[in-house]
């Protein structure tokens, strides 16, 4: 199996030239502002000032504060999904076929990405966001459950439907704890611990 290529929006590269650079600058500035003060207290003015841009440029690229927040979230989710898919693909390339082992490898990739994006993990999993954001998160979580169900072949197990919900929920909660770890060493220890627990639960 070929290793998946990086998601197109992993580092804001939509289009080329000045427009793409401005979009990237606005997203980077929005990330800093949202992480610093939260969604509610963030302002369009603070974002564009940090980006060295105009209010009009933000509205041109995103439409408003809620839209730039959602764009950040979508890119974050794309990176998490890609990181999980990469690990599953690598495991399959090495000859691994056991569904539980593949799930654990994907969970490790996801958790490692949660650590790399620790600031955004804390922001998005903390529940702050524009109206409708939590509903969007629930839809994303439901899609994770569907994907994970296929990966562990939930339909072939007596408890498959319940198991995949439990495993997906535990992995998501683990991501928040990994992101909040005081040091990278502690985060790595937590990732090992969570993956070990997930493997034991899935194997029962």
Coordinates of N, CA and C in Angstrom, one line a residue:
X1 N 0.9 -1.2 0.0 CA 0.0 0.0 0.0 C 0.9 1.2 0.0
X2 N 0.6 2.2 -0.8 CA 1.3 3.4 -0.9 C 1.0 4.3 0.3
X3 N 2.1 4.9 0.8 CA 1.9 5.9 1.9 C 1.1 7.1 1.4
X4 N 0.1 7.5 2.2 CA -0.7 8.6 1.7 C 0.1 9.9 1.6
X5 N -0.2 10.7 0.6 CA 0.4 12.0 0.5 C -0.1 13.0 1.5
X6 N 0.6 14.0 1.7 CA 0.2 15.0 2.7 C -1.1 15.7 2.3
X7 N -2.0 16.0 3.2 CA -3.2 16.7 2.8 C -2.9 18.0 2.2
X8 N -3.7 18.4 1.3 CA -3.5 19.6 0.5 C -3.4 20.9 1.4
X9 N -4.2 20.9 2.5 CA -4.3 22.1 3.3 C -3.5 22.0 4.5
X10 N -2.5 21.1 4.6 CA -1.8 20.9 5.8 C -1.0 22.1 6.3
X11 N -0.5 22.9 5.3 CA 0.3 24.1 5.7 C -0.3 25.3 4.9
X12 N -1.6 25.4 4.8 CA -2.3 26.5 4.1 C -2.0 26.7 2.6
X13 N -1.5 25.7 1.9 CA -1.1 26.0 0.5 C -2.3 26.0 -0.5
X14 N -3.2 26.9 -0.4 CA -4.3 27.0 -1.4 C -4.0 28.0 -2.4
X15 N -3.6 27.6 -3.6 CA -3.2 28.5 -4.7 C -1.8 28.9 -4.5
X16 N -1.4 29.9 -5.3 CA 0.0 30.3 -5.3 C 0.1 31.8 -5.2
X17 N 1.2 32.3 -4.9 CA 1.5 33.8 -5.0 C 1.0 34.5 -3.8
X18 N 0.7 35.8 -3.9 CA 0.4 36.7 -2.8 C -0.8 36.3 -2.1
X19 N -1.8 35.8 -2.8 CA -3.1 35.5 -2.1 C -2.9 34.3 -1.2
X20 N -2.1 33.3 -1.6 CA -1.8 32.2 -0.7 C -1.0 32.6 0.5
X21 N -0.1 33.5 0.3 CA 0.7 33.9 1.4 C -0.1 34.7 2.4
X22 N -1.0 35.5 1.9 CA -1.9 36.3 2.8 C -2.8 35.4 3.5
X23 N -3.4 34.4 2.9 CA -4.2 33.4 3.6 C -3.5 32.7 4.7
X24 N -2.2 32.3 4.4 CA -1.4 31.6 5.4 C -1.1 32.5 6.5
X25 N -0.8 33.8 6.2 CA -0.5 34.8 7.3 C -1.7 35.0 8.2
X26 N -2.8 35.1 7.6 CA -4.1 35.3 8.4 C -4.3 34.1 9.3
X27 N -4.2 32.9 8.8 CA -4.4 31.7 9.6 C -3.4 31.6 10.7
X28 N -2.1 31.9 10.4 CA -1.1 31.8 11.5 C -1.4 32.9 12.6
X29 N -1.8 34.0 12.2 CA -2.2 35.1 13.1 C -3.4 34.7 13.9
X30 N -4.4 34.1 13.2 CA -5.6 33.7 13.9 C -5.3 32.6 14.9
X31 N -4.4 31.7 14.6 CA -4.0 30.7 15.5 C -3.5 31.3 16.8
X32 N -2.6 32.2 16.6 CA -2.0 32.8 17.8 C -3.0 33.6 18.7
X33 N -3.9 34.2 18.0 CA -4.9 35.0 18.7 C -5.9 34.1 19.4
X34 N -6.4 33.2 18.7 CA -7.4 32.3 19.3 C -6.9 31.5 20.5
X35 N -5.6 31.0 20.3 CA -5.0 30.2 21.4 C -4.7 31.1 22.6
X36 N -4.4 32.4 22.3 CA -4.0 33.3 23.3 C -5.2 33.8 24.2
X37 N -6.3 34.1 23.5 CA -7.4 34.7 24.3 C -8.7 33.9 24.2
X38 N -8.8 32.9 23.3 CA -10.0 32.1 23.1 C -10.8 32.8 22.0
X39 N -11.8 32.0 21.5 CA -12.6 32.5 20.4 C -13.4 33.7 20.8
X40 N -14.1 33.7 21.9 CA -15.0 34.8 22.3 C -14.3 36.1 22.3
X41 N -13.1 36.1 23.0 CA -12.4 37.4 23.2 C -11.6 37.8 22.0
X42 N -11.4 36.9 21.0 CA -10.6 37.3 19.8 C -11.4 38.3 19.0
X43 N -10.7 39.1 18.3 CA -11.3 40.1 17.4 C -10.7 40.0 16.0
X44 N -11.4 40.4 15.0 CA -10.9 40.5 13.7 C -9.8 41.5 13.6
X45 N -9.9 42.6 14.4 CA -8.9 43.6 14.4 C -7.5 43.0 14.9
X46 N -7.6 42.3 16.0 CA -6.4 41.7 16.5 C -5.7 40.7 15.6
X47 N -6.5 40.0 14.8 CA -6.0 39.0 13.9 C -5.3 39.7 12.7
X48 N -6.0 40.7 12.2 CA -5.4 41.4 11.0 C -4.2 42.2 11.4
X49 N -4.2 42.8 12.6 CA -3.0 43.5 13.0 C -1.8 42.6 13.2
X50 N -2.0 41.4 13.7 CA -0.9 40.5 13.9 C -0.4 39.9 12.5
X51 N -1.3 39.8 11.6 CA -1.0 39.3 10.3 C -0.4 40.4 9.4
X52 N -0.5 41.7 9.8 CA 0.0 42.8 9.0 C -0.9 42.9 7.7
X53 N -2.2 42.7 7.9 CA -3.2 42.7 6.8 C -4.3 43.7 7.1
X54 N -5.2 43.7 6.2 CA -6.4 44.6 6.4 C -7.6 43.8 6.8
X55 N -8.6 44.5 7.4 CA -9.8 43.8 7.7 C -10.5 43.2 6.4
X56 N -10.4 44.0 5.3 CA -11.0 43.6 4.1 C -10.3 42.3 3.6
X57 N -9.0 42.1 3.8 CA -8.4 40.9 3.3 C -8.9 39.7 4.0
X58 N -9.1 39.8 5.3 CA -9.7 38.7 6.1 C -11.1 38.3 5.6
X59 N -11.9 39.3 5.4 CA -13.3 39.0 4.9 C -13.2 38.5 3.5
X60 N -12.2 38.9 2.7 CA -12.1 38.4 1.3 C -11.8 36.9 1.3
X61 N -10.8 36.5 2.2 CA -10.4 35.1 2.2 C -11.3 34.2 3.0
X62 N -11.9 34.7 4.1 CA -12.7 33.8 5.0 C -14.1 34.2 5.2
X63 N -14.4 35.4 5.1 CA -15.8 35.8 5.4 C -16.1 36.4 6.8
X64 N -15.2 36.1 7.7 CA -15.4 36.6 9.1 C -14.7 35.7 10.1
X65 N -14.8 36.1 11.4 CA -14.1 35.4 12.4 C -14.5 33.9 12.5
X66 N -15.8 33.6 12.5 CA -16.2 32.2 12.5 C -15.6 31.4 11.4
X67 N -15.5 31.9 10.2 CA -14.9 31.2 9.1 C -13.5 30.9 9.2
X68 N -12.7 31.8 9.7 CA -11.3 31.6 9.9 C -11.0 30.6 11.0
X69 N -11.9 30.6 12.0 CA -11.8 29.6 13.1 C -12.0 28.2 12.5
X70 N -13.1 28.1 11.7 CA -13.4 26.8 11.1 C -12.3 26.3 10.1
X71 N -11.7 27.3 9.4 CA -10.7 26.9 8.5 C -9.5 26.3 9.3
X72 N -9.2 26.9 10.4 CA -8.1 26.4 11.3 C -8.4 25.0 11.7
X73 N -9.7 24.8 12.1 CA -10.1 23.5 12.6 C -10.1 22.4 11.5
X74 N -10.5 22.8 10.3 CA -10.5 21.8 9.2 C -9.1 21.4 8.9
X75 N -8.1 22.4 8.9 CA -6.7 22.0 8.6 C -6.2 21.1 9.7
X76 N -6.5 21.4 11.0 CA -6.1 20.6 12.1 C -6.6 19.2 12.0
X77 N -7.9 19.1 11.7 CA -8.4 17.7 11.5 C -7.8 17.0 10.4
X78 N -7.5 17.7 9.3 CA -6.8 17.0 8.2 C -5.5 16.5 8.5
X79 N -4.7 17.3 9.3 CA -3.4 16.8 9.8 C -3.5 15.6 10.7
X80 N -4.5 15.6 11.6 CA -4.7 14.5 12.5 C -5.1 13.2 11.7
X81 N -6.0 13.4 10.8 CA -6.4 12.2 10.0 C -5.3 11.7 9.1
X82 N -4.5 12.6 8.6 CA -3.4 12.2 7.7 C -2.3 11.4 8.6
X83 N -2.1 11.9 9.8 CA -1.1 11.3 10.7 C -1.5 9.9 11.0
X84 N -2.8 9.7 11.3 CA -3.3 8.4 11.6 C -3.2 7.5 10.4
X85 N -3.6 8.0 9.2 CA -3.6 7.2 8.0 C -2.1 6.8 7.6
X86 N -1.2 7.7 7.8 CA 0.2 7.4 7.5 C 0.7 6.2 8.3
X87 N 0.4 6.2 9.6 CA 0.8 5.1 10.5 C 0.2 3.8 10.1
X88 N -1.1 3.8 9.8 CA -1.8 2.6 9.4 C -1.2 2.1 8.1
X89 N -0.9 3.0 7.1 CA -0.3 2.5 5.9 C 1.1 1.9 6.1
X90 N 1.9 2.5 7.0 CA 3.2 2.0 7.3 C 3.1 0.6 7.9
X91 N 2.2 0.5 8.8 CA 2.0 -0.9 9.4 C 1.6 -1.9 8.4
X92 N 0.7 -1.6 7.5 CA 0.3 -2.5 6.5 C 1.5 -2.8 5.5
X93 N 2.3 -1.8 5.2 CA 3.5 -2.1 4.3 C 4.5 -3.0 5.0
X94 N 4.5 -3.0 6.3 CA 5.4 -3.9 7.0 C 4.9 -5.3 7.2
X95 N 3.7 -5.5 6.8 CA 3.1 -6.8 6.8 C 2.0 -7.0 7.9
X96 N 1.7 -5.9 8.7 CA 0.7 -6.0 9.7 C -0.7 -6.1 9.1
X97 N -1.5 -7.1 9.6 CA -2.9 -7.2 9.1 C -3.9 -7.3 10.2
X98 N -3.5 -7.4 11.4 CA -4.4 -7.5 12.5 C -5.1 -6.2 12.7
X99 N -6.5 -6.2 12.7 CA -7.2 -4.9 12.8 C -6.9 -4.1 14.0
X100 N -6.8 -4.8 15.2 CA -6.5 -4.1 16.4 C -5.2 -3.4 16.4
X101 N -4.2 -4.1 15.9 CA -2.8 -3.6 15.8 C -2.8 -2.4 14.8
X102 N -3.6 -2.5 13.8 CA -3.7 -1.3 12.8 C -4.3 -0.1 13.5
X103 N -5.4 -0.4 14.3 CA -6.1 0.7 15.0 C -5.1 1.4 15.9
X104 N -4.4 0.6 16.7 CA -3.4 1.1 17.7 C -2.4 2.0 17.0
X105 N -1.9 1.5 15.8 CA -0.9 2.3 15.1 C -1.5 3.6 14.6
X106 N -2.7 3.6 14.1 CA -3.4 4.8 13.8 C -3.6 5.8 14.9
X107 N -4.0 5.2 16.1 CA -4.2 6.0 17.3 C -2.9 6.7 17.7
X108 N -1.8 6.0 17.6 CA -0.5 6.6 17.9 C -0.2 7.8 17.0
X109 N -0.4 7.6 15.7 CA -0.2 8.7 14.8 C -1.1 9.9 15.1
X110 N -2.3 9.6 15.5 CA -3.3 10.7 15.9 C -2.7 11.4 17.1
X111 N -2.4 10.6 18.1 CA -1.9 11.2 19.4 C -0.6 12.0 19.2
X112 N 0.3 11.5 18.4 CA 1.5 12.3 18.1 C 1.2 13.6 17.4
X113 N 0.2 13.6 16.5 CA -0.2 14.9 15.9 C -0.8 15.8 16.9
X114 N -1.7 15.3 17.8 CA -2.3 16.1 18.8 C -1.2 16.8 19.6
X115 N -0.1 16.1 19.9 CA 1.0 16.8 20.6 C 1.7 17.8 19.7
X116 N 1.9 17.5 18.5 CA 2.6 18.5 17.6 C 1.7 19.8 17.5
X117 N 0.4 19.6 17.5 CA -0.5 20.8 17.5 C -1.2 21.0 18.9
X118 N -0.3 20.9 19.9 CA -0.9 20.9 21.3 C -1.7 22.2 21.5
X119 N -1.3 23.3 21.0 CA -2.1 24.5 21.3 C -3.5 24.5 20.7
X120 N -3.6 23.9 19.4 CA -4.9 23.8 18.8 C -5.7 22.7 19.4
X121 N -5.1 21.6 19.8 CA -5.8 20.5 20.4 C -6.5 21.1 21.7
X122 N -5.8 21.8 22.5 CA -6.4 22.4 23.7 C -7.6 23.3 23.3
X123 N -7.4 24.1 22.3 CA -8.4 25.1 21.9 C -9.6 24.4 21.4
X124 N -9.5 23.4 20.5 CA -10.6 22.8 19.8 C -11.3 21.8 20.7
X125 N -10.6 21.1 21.5 CA -11.2 20.1 22.4 C -11.7 20.7 23.7
X126 N -11.4 22.0 23.9 CA -11.9 22.6 25.0 C -13.3 23.1 24.9
X127 N -13.9 23.1 23.6 CA -15.3 23.4 23.4 C -15.5 24.9 23.0
X128 N -14.4 25.7 23.0 CA -14.6 27.1 22.6 C -14.8 27.2 21.1
X129 N -15.6 28.1 20.6 CA -15.8 28.2 19.2 C -17.1 28.9 18.8
X130 N -17.3 29.2 17.6 CA -18.5 29.9 17.1 C -19.7 29.0 17.2
X131 N -20.9 29.6 17.1 CA -22.2 28.8 17.2 C -22.1 27.7 16.1
X132 N -22.5 26.5 16.5 CA -22.5 25.4 15.6 C -21.3 24.6 15.6
X133 N -20.2 25.1 16.3 CA -18.9 24.4 16.2 C -19.0 23.0 16.9
X134 N -19.6 23.0 18.1 CA -19.7 21.7 18.7 C -20.5 20.7 17.9
X135 N -21.5 21.1 17.2 CA -22.3 20.2 16.3 C -21.3 19.7 15.2
X136 N -20.5 20.6 14.7 CA -19.5 20.2 13.7 C -18.6 19.2 14.2
X137 N -18.1 19.4 15.4 CA -17.2 18.4 16.1 C -17.8 17.1 16.2
X138 N -19.1 17.1 16.6 CA -19.8 15.8 16.7 C -19.9 15.1 15.3
X139 N -20.1 15.8 14.3 CA -20.2 15.2 12.9 C -18.8 14.6 12.6
X140 N -17.7 15.3 12.9 CA -16.4 14.8 12.7 C -16.1 13.6 13.5
X141 N -16.6 13.6 14.7 CA -16.4 12.4 15.6 C -17.1 11.2 15.0
X142 N -18.3 11.5 14.5 CA -19.1 10.4 13.9 C -18.4 9.8 12.7
X143 N -17.7 10.6 11.9 CA -17.0 10.2 10.8 C -15.8 9.3 11.2
X144 N -15.1 9.8 12.3 CA -14.0 9.0 12.9 C -14.5 7.6 13.3
X145 N -15.7 7.6 13.9 CA -16.2 6.3 14.3 C -16.5 5.4 13.1
X146 N -17.0 5.9 12.0 CA -17.3 5.1 10.8 C -15.9 4.6 10.2
X147 N -15.0 5.5 10.2 CA -13.7 5.0 9.6 C -13.0 4.0 10.5
X148 N -13.1 4.2 11.8 CA -12.5 3.2 12.7 C -13.2 1.9 12.7
X149 N -14.5 2.0 12.5 CA -15.3 0.8 12.4 C -14.9 -0.1 11.3
X150 N -14.6 0.5 10.1 CA -14.1 -0.2 9.0 C -12.7 -0.8 9.3
X151 N -11.9 0.0 9.9 CA -10.5 -0.5 10.2 C -10.5 -1.7 11.1
X152 N -11.3 -1.7 12.2 CA -11.3 -2.8 13.1 C -12.3 -3.9 12.7
X153 N -12.9 -3.7 11.6 CA -13.9 -4.7 11.1 C -15.0 -4.9 12.2
X154 N -15.6 -3.8 12.6 CA -16.6 -3.8 13.7 C -17.7 -4.8 13.4
X155 N -18.1 -4.8 12.1 CA -19.2 -5.7 11.7 C -19.0 -7.2 11.9
X156 N -17.7 -7.5 12.1 CA -17.4 -9.0 12.3 C -17.3 -9.3 13.7
X157 N -17.5 -8.4 14.6 CA -17.3 -8.6 16.1 C -18.7 -8.5 16.8
X158 N -18.9 -9.3 17.8 CA -20.2 -9.3 18.5 C -20.4 -7.9 19.1
X159 N -19.4 -7.3 19.7 CA -19.5 -6.1 20.3 C -18.9 -4.9 19.5
X160 N -18.8 -5.1 18.2 CA -18.0 -4.2 17.4 C -18.5 -2.8 17.4
X161 N -19.8 -2.6 17.3 CA -20.3 -1.2 17.3 C -20.0 -0.5 18.5
X162 N -20.2 -1.1 19.7 CA -19.9 -0.5 21.0 C -18.4 -0.2 21.1
X163 N -17.7 -1.2 20.7 CA -16.2 -1.2 20.9 C -15.6 0.0 20.1
X164 N -16.1 0.2 18.9 CA -15.5 1.3 18.1 C -15.8 2.7 18.7
X165 N -17.0 2.8 19.2 CA -17.4 4.1 19.9 C -16.5 4.3 21.1
X166 N -16.3 3.3 21.9 CA -15.4 3.4 23.1 C -14.0 3.7 22.7
X167 N -13.5 3.0 21.7 CA -12.1 3.2 21.3 C -11.9 4.6 20.8
X168 N -12.8 5.1 19.9 CA -12.7 6.4 19.3 C -12.8 7.5 20.4
X169 N -13.7 7.3 21.3 CA -13.9 8.3 22.4 C -12.6 8.4 23.3
X170 N -12.1 7.2 23.7 CA -10.9 7.2 24.5 C -9.7 7.8 23.8
X171 N -9.6 7.5 22.5 CA -8.5 8.1 21.8 C -8.6 9.6 21.7
X172 N -9.8 10.1 21.5 CA -10.0 11.6 21.5 C -9.7 12.2 22.8
X173 N -10.1 11.6 23.9 CA -9.8 12.1 25.2 C -8.4 12.1 25.5
X174 N -7.7 11.0 25.1 CA -6.3 10.9 25.3 C -5.5 12.0 24.6
X175 N -6.0 12.4 23.4 CA -5.4 13.5 22.7 C -5.3 14.7 23.5
X176 N -6.3 15.0 24.2 CA -6.3 16.2 25.0 C -5.3 16.1 26.2
X177 N -5.2 14.9 26.8 CA -4.3 14.7 27.9 C -2.8 14.8 27.3
X178 N -2.6 14.2 26.2 CA -1.2 14.2 25.6 C -0.8 15.7 25.3
X179 N -1.8 16.4 24.7 CA -1.5 17.8 24.4 C -1.2 18.6 25.6
X180 N -1.8 18.3 26.8 CA -1.6 19.1 28.0 C -0.4 18.7 28.8
X181 N 0.3 17.7 28.4 CA 1.4 17.2 29.2 C 2.5 18.3 29.3
X182 N 3.2 18.3 30.5 CA 4.1 19.4 30.8 C 5.4 19.3 29.9
X183 N 5.8 18.1 29.5 CA 7.0 18.0 28.7 C 6.7 17.0 27.5
X184 N 7.6 17.1 26.5 CA 7.5 16.1 25.4 C 7.7 14.7 25.9
X185 N 8.6 14.5 26.9 CA 8.9 13.2 27.4 C 7.7 12.6 28.1
X186 N 7.0 13.5 28.9 CA 5.8 13.0 29.5 C 4.7 12.7 28.5
X187 N 4.6 13.5 27.4 CA 3.6 13.2 26.4 C 3.9 11.9 25.7
X188 N 5.2 11.6 25.5 CA 5.5 10.3 24.8 C 5.2 9.1 25.7
X189 N 5.4 9.3 27.0 CA 5.0 8.3 28.0 C 3.5 8.0 28.0
X190 N 2.8 9.1 27.9 CA 1.3 9.0 27.9 C 0.8 8.3 26.6
X191 N 1.5 8.6 25.5 CA 1.1 8.0 24.3 C 1.3 6.5 24.3
X192 N 2.5 6.1 24.9 CA 2.7 4.7 25.1 C 1.7 4.0 26.0
X193 N 1.4 4.7 27.1 CA 0.4 4.1 28.0 C -1.0 4.0 27.4
X194 N -1.4 5.1 26.7 CA -2.8 5.0 26.1 C -2.8 4.0 25.0
X195 N -1.8 3.9 24.2 CA -1.8 2.9 23.2 C -1.9 1.5 23.7
X196 N -1.1 1.2 24.8 CA -1.2 0.0 25.5 C -2.5 -0.4 26.0
X197 N -3.2 0.6 26.6 CA -4.5 0.4 27.2 C -5.6 0.2 26.1
X198 N -5.4 0.9 25.0 CA -6.3 0.8 23.9 C -6.2 -0.6 23.3
X199 N -5.0 -1.1 23.2 CA -4.7 -2.4 22.6 C -5.4 -3.5 23.5
X200 N -5.3 -3.4 24.8 CA -5.9 -4.4 25.7 C -7.4 -4.3 25.7
X201 N -8.0 -3.1 25.6 CA -9.4 -3.0 25.5 C -9.9 -3.6 24.2
X202 N -9.3 -3.3 23.1 CA -9.7 -3.8 21.8 C -9.6 -5.3 21.7
X203 N -8.6 -5.8 22.4 CA -8.3 -7.3 22.3 C -9.3 -8.1 23.1
X204 N -10.0 -7.5 24.0 CA -10.9 -8.3 24.9 C -12.2 -8.7 24.1

